[in-house]
mmCIF file of C-alpha atoms and ligand atoms in Angstrom:
data_model
loop_
_atom_site.group_PDB
_atom_site.id
_atom_site.type_symbol
_atom_site.label_atom_id
_atom_site.label_comp_id
_atom_site.label_asym_id
_atom_site.label_seq_id
_atom_site.Cartn_x
_atom_site.Cartn_y
_atom_site.Cartn_z
ATOM 1 C CA MET R 25 -37.999 -50.616 -30.174
ATOM 2 C CA SER R 26 -35.412 -51.801 -32.661
ATOM 3 C CA GLY R 27 -33.716 -50.825 -35.890
ATOM 4 C CA ALA R 28 -30.306 -49.606 -37.005
ATOM 5 C CA ASN R 29 -29.999 -47.654 -33.825
ATOM 6 C CA GLY R 30 -31.586 -50.362 -31.705
ATOM 7 C CA ALA R 31 -28.725 -50.520 -29.234
ATOM 8 C CA HIS R 32 -29.257 -46.897 -28.358
ATOM 9 C CA VAL R 33 -33.017 -46.627 -28.345
ATOM 10 C CA ALA R 34 -33.115 -49.742 -26.187
ATOM 11 C CA ARG R 35 -31.481 -47.755 -23.420
ATOM 12 C CA GLY R 36 -33.803 -45.795 -21.230
ATOM 13 C CA ALA R 37 -34.393 -42.115 -20.618
ATOM 14 C CA ILE R 38 -33.328 -40.148 -17.585
ATOM 15 C CA TYR R 39 -35.526 -37.279 -16.402
ATOM 16 C CA PRO R 40 -33.555 -35.106 -13.961
ATOM 17 C CA GLY R 41 -34.786 -32.369 -11.681
ATOM 18 C CA SER R 42 -35.103 -30.930 -8.186
ATOM 19 C CA PHE R 43 -38.754 -31.988 -7.852
ATOM 20 C CA ASP R 44 -39.262 -29.754 -4.801
ATOM 21 C CA PRO R 45 -42.013 -30.894 -5.130
ATOM 22 C CA LEU R 46 -43.162 -32.900 -8.148
ATOM 23 C CA THR R 47 -45.955 -31.063 -9.992
ATOM 24 C CA ARG R 48 -48.638 -32.266 -12.391
ATOM 25 C CA GLY R 49 -46.511 -30.757 -15.143
ATOM 26 C CA HIS R 50 -43.579 -32.994 -14.163
ATOM 27 C CA LEU R 51 -45.895 -35.997 -13.968
ATOM 28 C CA ASP R 52 -47.251 -35.270 -17.436
ATOM 29 C CA VAL R 53 -43.703 -35.256 -18.843
ATOM 30 C CA ILE R 54 -42.916 -38.545 -17.046
ATOM 31 C CA GLU R 55 -46.072 -40.210 -18.377
ATOM 32 C CA ARG R 56 -45.387 -39.066 -21.934
ATOM 33 C CA ALA R 57 -41.704 -40.067 -21.754
ATOM 34 C CA ALA R 58 -42.720 -43.471 -20.358
ATOM 35 C CA ALA R 59 -44.966 -43.964 -23.390
ATOM 36 C CA VAL R 60 -42.109 -43.257 -25.807
ATOM 37 C CA PHE R 61 -38.989 -44.717 -24.154
ATOM 38 C CA PRO R 62 -38.498 -48.264 -22.848
ATOM 39 C CA SER R 63 -37.872 -46.951 -19.342
ATOM 40 C CA VAL R 64 -37.650 -43.652 -17.502
ATOM 41 C CA LEU R 65 -35.412 -43.023 -14.510
ATOM 42 C CA VAL R 66 -36.561 -39.956 -12.602
ATOM 43 C CA ALA R 67 -33.302 -38.618 -11.173
ATOM 44 C CA VAL R 68 -33.646 -36.335 -8.169
ATOM 45 C CA VAL R 69 -30.704 -34.023 -7.629
ATOM 46 C CA VAL R 70 -29.529 -34.216 -4.013
ATOM 47 C CA ASN R 71 -28.524 -30.572 -3.671
ATOM 48 C CA PRO R 72 -30.360 -28.281 -6.077
ATOM 49 C CA GLN R 73 -28.153 -25.357 -7.071
ATOM 50 C CA LYS R 74 -30.974 -22.830 -6.953
ATOM 51 C CA ARG R 75 -31.718 -22.929 -3.226
ATOM 52 C CA GLU R 76 -32.094 -25.178 -0.199
ATOM 53 C CA PRO R 77 -35.018 -27.518 -0.942
ATOM 54 C CA LEU R 78 -38.138 -27.349 1.212
ATOM 55 C CA PHE R 79 -38.570 -31.115 1.072
ATOM 56 C CA THR R 80 -35.937 -33.636 2.116
ATOM 57 C CA LEU R 81 -34.480 -35.935 -0.507
ATOM 58 C CA THR R 82 -36.473 -38.821 0.975
ATOM 59 C CA GLU R 83 -39.709 -36.829 0.795
ATOM 60 C CA ARG R 84 -39.070 -35.713 -2.778
ATOM 61 C CA LYS R 85 -38.352 -39.291 -3.860
ATOM 62 C CA GLN R 86 -41.300 -40.784 -1.965
ATOM 63 C CA MET R 87 -43.698 -38.302 -3.568
ATOM 64 C CA ILE R 88 -42.476 -39.301 -7.038
ATOM 65 C CA VAL R 89 -42.635 -43.020 -6.266
ATOM 66 C CA ALA R 90 -46.229 -42.650 -5.060
ATOM 67 C CA ALA R 91 -47.311 -40.464 -7.982
ATOM 68 C CA THR R 92 -45.775 -42.778 -10.606
ATOM 69 C CA ALA R 93 -46.920 -46.078 -9.079
ATOM 70 C CA HIS R 94 -49.236 -46.611 -12.058
ATOM 71 C CA LEU R 95 -46.306 -46.587 -14.506
ATOM 72 C CA GLY R 96 -44.530 -49.924 -14.799
ATOM 73 C CA ASN R 97 -41.395 -48.632 -16.532
ATOM 74 C CA VAL R 98 -40.590 -45.686 -14.244
ATOM 75 C CA GLU R 99 -38.029 -45.760 -11.443
ATOM 76 C CA VAL R 100 -36.746 -43.093 -9.085
ATOM 77 C CA ALA R 101 -33.140 -42.486 -8.042
ATOM 78 C CA ASP R 102 -31.029 -39.641 -6.720
ATOM 79 C CA PHE R 103 -27.735 -38.242 -7.882
ATOM 80 C CA ARG R 104 -25.047 -35.796 -6.790
ATOM 81 C CA GLY R 105 -22.729 -33.749 -8.917
ATOM 82 C CA LEU R 106 -22.735 -33.776 -12.691
ATOM 83 C CA LEU R 107 -25.840 -35.065 -14.420
ATOM 84 C CA ALA R 108 -23.763 -35.991 -17.480
ATOM 85 C CA ALA R 109 -21.518 -38.250 -15.379
ATOM 86 C CA PHE R 110 -24.489 -39.902 -13.668
ATOM 87 C CA ALA R 111 -26.334 -40.413 -16.954
ATOM 88 C CA GLN R 112 -23.222 -42.025 -18.440
ATOM 89 C CA ARG R 113 -22.709 -44.217 -15.376
ATOM 90 C CA ILE R 114 -26.205 -45.664 -15.577
ATOM 91 C CA GLY R 115 -26.068 -46.052 -19.349
ATOM 92 C CA ALA R 116 -28.929 -43.668 -20.120
ATOM 93 C CA GLY R 117 -29.787 -43.395 -23.788
ATOM 94 C CA VAL R 118 -31.281 -39.942 -23.578
ATOM 95 C CA ILE R 119 -31.978 -37.087 -21.172
ATOM 96 C CA VAL R 120 -35.577 -35.836 -21.122
ATOM 97 C CA LYS R 121 -36.520 -32.268 -20.243
ATOM 98 C CA GLY R 122 -39.887 -30.512 -20.323
ATOM 99 C CA LEU R 123 -40.175 -27.074 -21.882
ATOM 100 C CA ARG R 124 -42.895 -24.747 -20.613
ATOM 101 C CA VAL R 125 -42.064 -21.335 -21.995
ATOM 102 C CA VAL R 126 -39.499 -19.722 -24.289
ATOM 103 C CA ALA R 127 -37.328 -18.802 -21.304
ATOM 104 C CA ASP R 128 -37.000 -22.530 -20.517
ATOM 105 C CA PHE R 129 -35.708 -23.156 -24.013
ATOM 106 C CA GLU R 130 -33.048 -20.480 -23.689
ATOM 107 C CA SER R 131 -31.524 -21.974 -20.562
ATOM 108 C CA GLU R 132 -32.148 -25.620 -21.442
ATOM 109 C CA MET R 133 -30.507 -25.332 -24.855
ATOM 110 C CA SER R 134 -27.042 -24.537 -23.489
ATOM 111 C CA THR R 135 -27.442 -27.113 -20.725
ATOM 112 C CA ALA R 136 -28.373 -29.755 -23.298
ATOM 113 C CA LEU R 137 -25.373 -28.921 -25.458
ATOM 114 C CA MET R 138 -23.041 -28.991 -22.445
ATOM 115 C CA ASN R 139 -24.440 -32.333 -21.325
ATOM 116 C CA ARG R 140 -23.965 -33.768 -24.817
ATOM 117 C CA SER R 141 -20.452 -32.375 -25.015
ATOM 118 C CA LEU R 142 -19.595 -33.937 -21.638
ATOM 119 C CA SER R 143 -21.254 -37.308 -22.132
ATOM 120 C CA GLY R 144 -22.355 -37.785 -25.732
ATOM 121 C CA ILE R 145 -25.918 -38.159 -24.449
ATOM 122 C CA ASP R 146 -28.533 -36.099 -26.217
ATOM 123 C CA THR R 147 -31.448 -34.266 -24.609
ATOM 124 C CA VAL R 148 -34.985 -34.665 -25.907
ATOM 125 C CA PHE R 149 -37.370 -31.807 -25.119
ATOM 126 C CA LEU R 150 -41.040 -32.473 -24.510
ATOM 127 C CA PRO R 151 -43.258 -29.413 -24.860
ATOM 128 C CA SER R 152 -45.362 -28.876 -21.777
ATOM 129 C CA ASP R 153 -49.061 -29.474 -22.127
ATOM 130 C CA PRO R 154 -50.529 -25.927 -22.236
ATOM 131 C CA GLN R 155 -52.654 -26.652 -19.158
ATOM 132 C CA PHE R 156 -49.424 -27.081 -17.151
ATOM 133 C CA SER R 157 -47.214 -24.470 -18.790
ATOM 134 C CA PHE R 158 -47.533 -21.951 -15.949
ATOM 135 C CA ILE R 159 -46.949 -24.455 -13.146
ATOM 136 C CA SER R 160 -43.615 -24.564 -11.327
ATOM 137 C CA SER R 161 -42.568 -26.066 -8.014
ATOM 138 C CA SER R 162 -41.726 -22.649 -6.609
ATOM 139 C CA LEU R 163 -45.074 -21.100 -7.565
ATOM 140 C CA VAL R 164 -46.938 -24.088 -6.153
ATOM 141 C CA LYS R 165 -45.093 -23.721 -2.829
ATOM 142 C CA GLU R 166 -45.729 -19.979 -2.688
ATOM 143 C CA VAL R 167 -49.452 -20.333 -3.423
ATOM 144 C CA PHE R 168 -49.823 -23.184 -0.939
ATOM 145 C CA PHE R 169 -48.078 -21.476 1.953
ATOM 146 C CA LEU R 170 -50.091 -18.318 1.324
ATOM 147 C CA GLY R 171 -53.278 -20.349 1.722
ATOM 148 C CA GLY R 172 -54.225 -20.910 -1.914
ATOM 149 C CA GLU R 173 -55.664 -24.111 -3.370
ATOM 150 C CA ILE R 174 -53.109 -26.214 -5.246
ATOM 151 C CA ASP R 175 -55.042 -29.476 -5.728
ATOM 152 C CA GLN R 176 -55.084 -29.023 -9.484
ATOM 153 C CA TYR R 177 -51.357 -28.376 -9.747
ATOM 154 C CA VAL R 178 -49.834 -31.312 -7.834
ATOM 155 C CA PRO R 179 -50.565 -35.043 -7.698
ATOM 156 C CA GLU R 180 -52.645 -36.266 -4.737
ATOM 157 C CA ALA R 181 -49.618 -37.890 -3.087
ATOM 158 C CA VAL R 182 -47.767 -34.576 -3.129
ATOM 159 C CA LEU R 183 -50.698 -32.719 -1.612
ATOM 160 C CA HIS R 184 -50.674 -35.035 1.420
ATOM 161 C CA VAL R 185 -46.973 -34.479 2.041
ATOM 162 C CA MET R 186 -47.334 -30.707 1.580
ATOM 163 C CA ARG R 187 -50.152 -30.566 4.126
ATOM 164 C CA ALA R 188 -48.034 -32.540 6.574
ATOM 165 C CA LYS R 189 -45.088 -30.213 5.955
ATOM 166 C CA ARG R 190 -47.218 -27.138 6.573
ATOM 167 C CA ALA R 191 -48.421 -28.624 9.853
ATOM 168 C CA THR R 192 -44.816 -29.032 11.030
ATOM 169 C CA LEU R 193 -43.906 -25.405 10.401
ATOM 170 C CA ARG R 194 -43.994 -23.059 13.380
ATOM 171 C CA PRO R 195 -46.832 -20.500 13.284
ATOM 172 C CA THR R 196 -44.310 -17.714 12.698
ATOM 173 C CA GLU R 197 -43.095 -19.536 9.588
ATOM 174 C CA GLN R 198 -46.586 -19.805 8.207
ATOM 175 C CA THR R 199 -48.370 -17.056 6.421
ATOM 176 C CA GLU R 200 -51.961 -16.511 7.434
ATOM 177 C CA GLU R 201 -54.450 -18.763 5.696
ATOM 178 C CA ARG R 202 -56.891 -16.936 3.490
ATOM 179 C CA GLN R 203 -60.148 -16.424 5.381
ATOM 180 C CA PRO R 204 -63.495 -16.969 3.657
ATOM 181 C CA SER R 205 -65.141 -13.605 2.960
HETATM 182 O O1 LIG K 25 -35.829 -29.083 -11.611
HETATM 183 P P1 LIG K 25 -34.616 -28.253 -11.888
HETATM 184 O O2 LIG K 25 -34.169 -27.537 -10.650
HETATM 185 O O3 LIG K 25 -34.797 -27.346 -13.061
HETATM 186 O O4 LIG K 25 -33.461 -29.303 -12.287
HETATM 187 C C1 LIG K 25 -32.191 -28.841 -12.592
HETATM 188 C C2 LIG K 25 -31.214 -30.016 -12.775
HETATM 189 C C3 LIG K 25 -31.175 -30.884 -11.543
HETATM 190 C C4 LIG K 25 -31.634 -30.848 -13.966
HETATM 191 C C5 LIG K 25 -29.832 -29.372 -13.049
HETATM 192 O O5 LIG K 25 -29.566 -28.435 -12.073
HETATM 193 C C6 LIG K 25 -28.709 -30.374 -13.098
HETATM 194 O O6 LIG K 25 -28.537 -31.074 -14.077
HETATM 195 N N1 LIG K 25 -27.921 -30.431 -11.997
HETATM 196 C C7 LIG K 25 -26.776 -31.315 -11.913
HETATM 197 C C8 LIG K 25 -25.485 -30.511 -11.984
HETATM 198 C C9 LIG K 25 -24.959 -30.433 -13.414
HETATM 199 O O7 LIG K 25 -24.843 -31.403 -14.100
HETATM 200 N N2 LIG K 25 -24.590 -29.188 -13.839
HETATM 201 C C10 LIG K 25 -24.100 -28.922 -15.154
HETATM 202 C C11 LIG K 25 -25.235 -28.709 -16.144
HETATM 203 S S1 LIG K 25 -24.670 -28.582 -17.793
#
């Protein structure tokens, strides 16, 4: 990409998140961002503010690396602290966020403005594909650990890691699998 703003558009996008775990909705945003921007750095926050992650940082990163192996301009990194500071440090041109529902917009709008105020880096919102708009990492985890099928909501690579994680949990930590009727 080039033009009057070439210096800026030449810099890549950063797509931050907890990715605990990566969903098909996340992957869709990454694929679409990778088609628009010269490069996409998927930035995994080390300590999500919401709650203790189920998956380790290494697991979360490995799942993304495996699921994005088909994309030549996507890399995965982790960061601590302020996203705005990290994005500035790596010279990101833009922050990418996916929007699923109106509630996402309400919270993401103020975050985007704060990030721009702190760093001068703008946020570009990609509307979720309707087929993924109800998918979230927390719902996927809840459904999975209650015995539901999640194949259609997470990439194959994530499914393998989730099955392995479930196998490591003590029986008391697992909820009964749904029995065929
Ligand atoms: O996938 P998530 O949990 O919605 O991702 C949230 C994330 C990691 C993008 C957000 O919590 C974040 O940017 N954390 C870094 C801390 C930060 O910069 N806070 C100030 C936001 S204005």
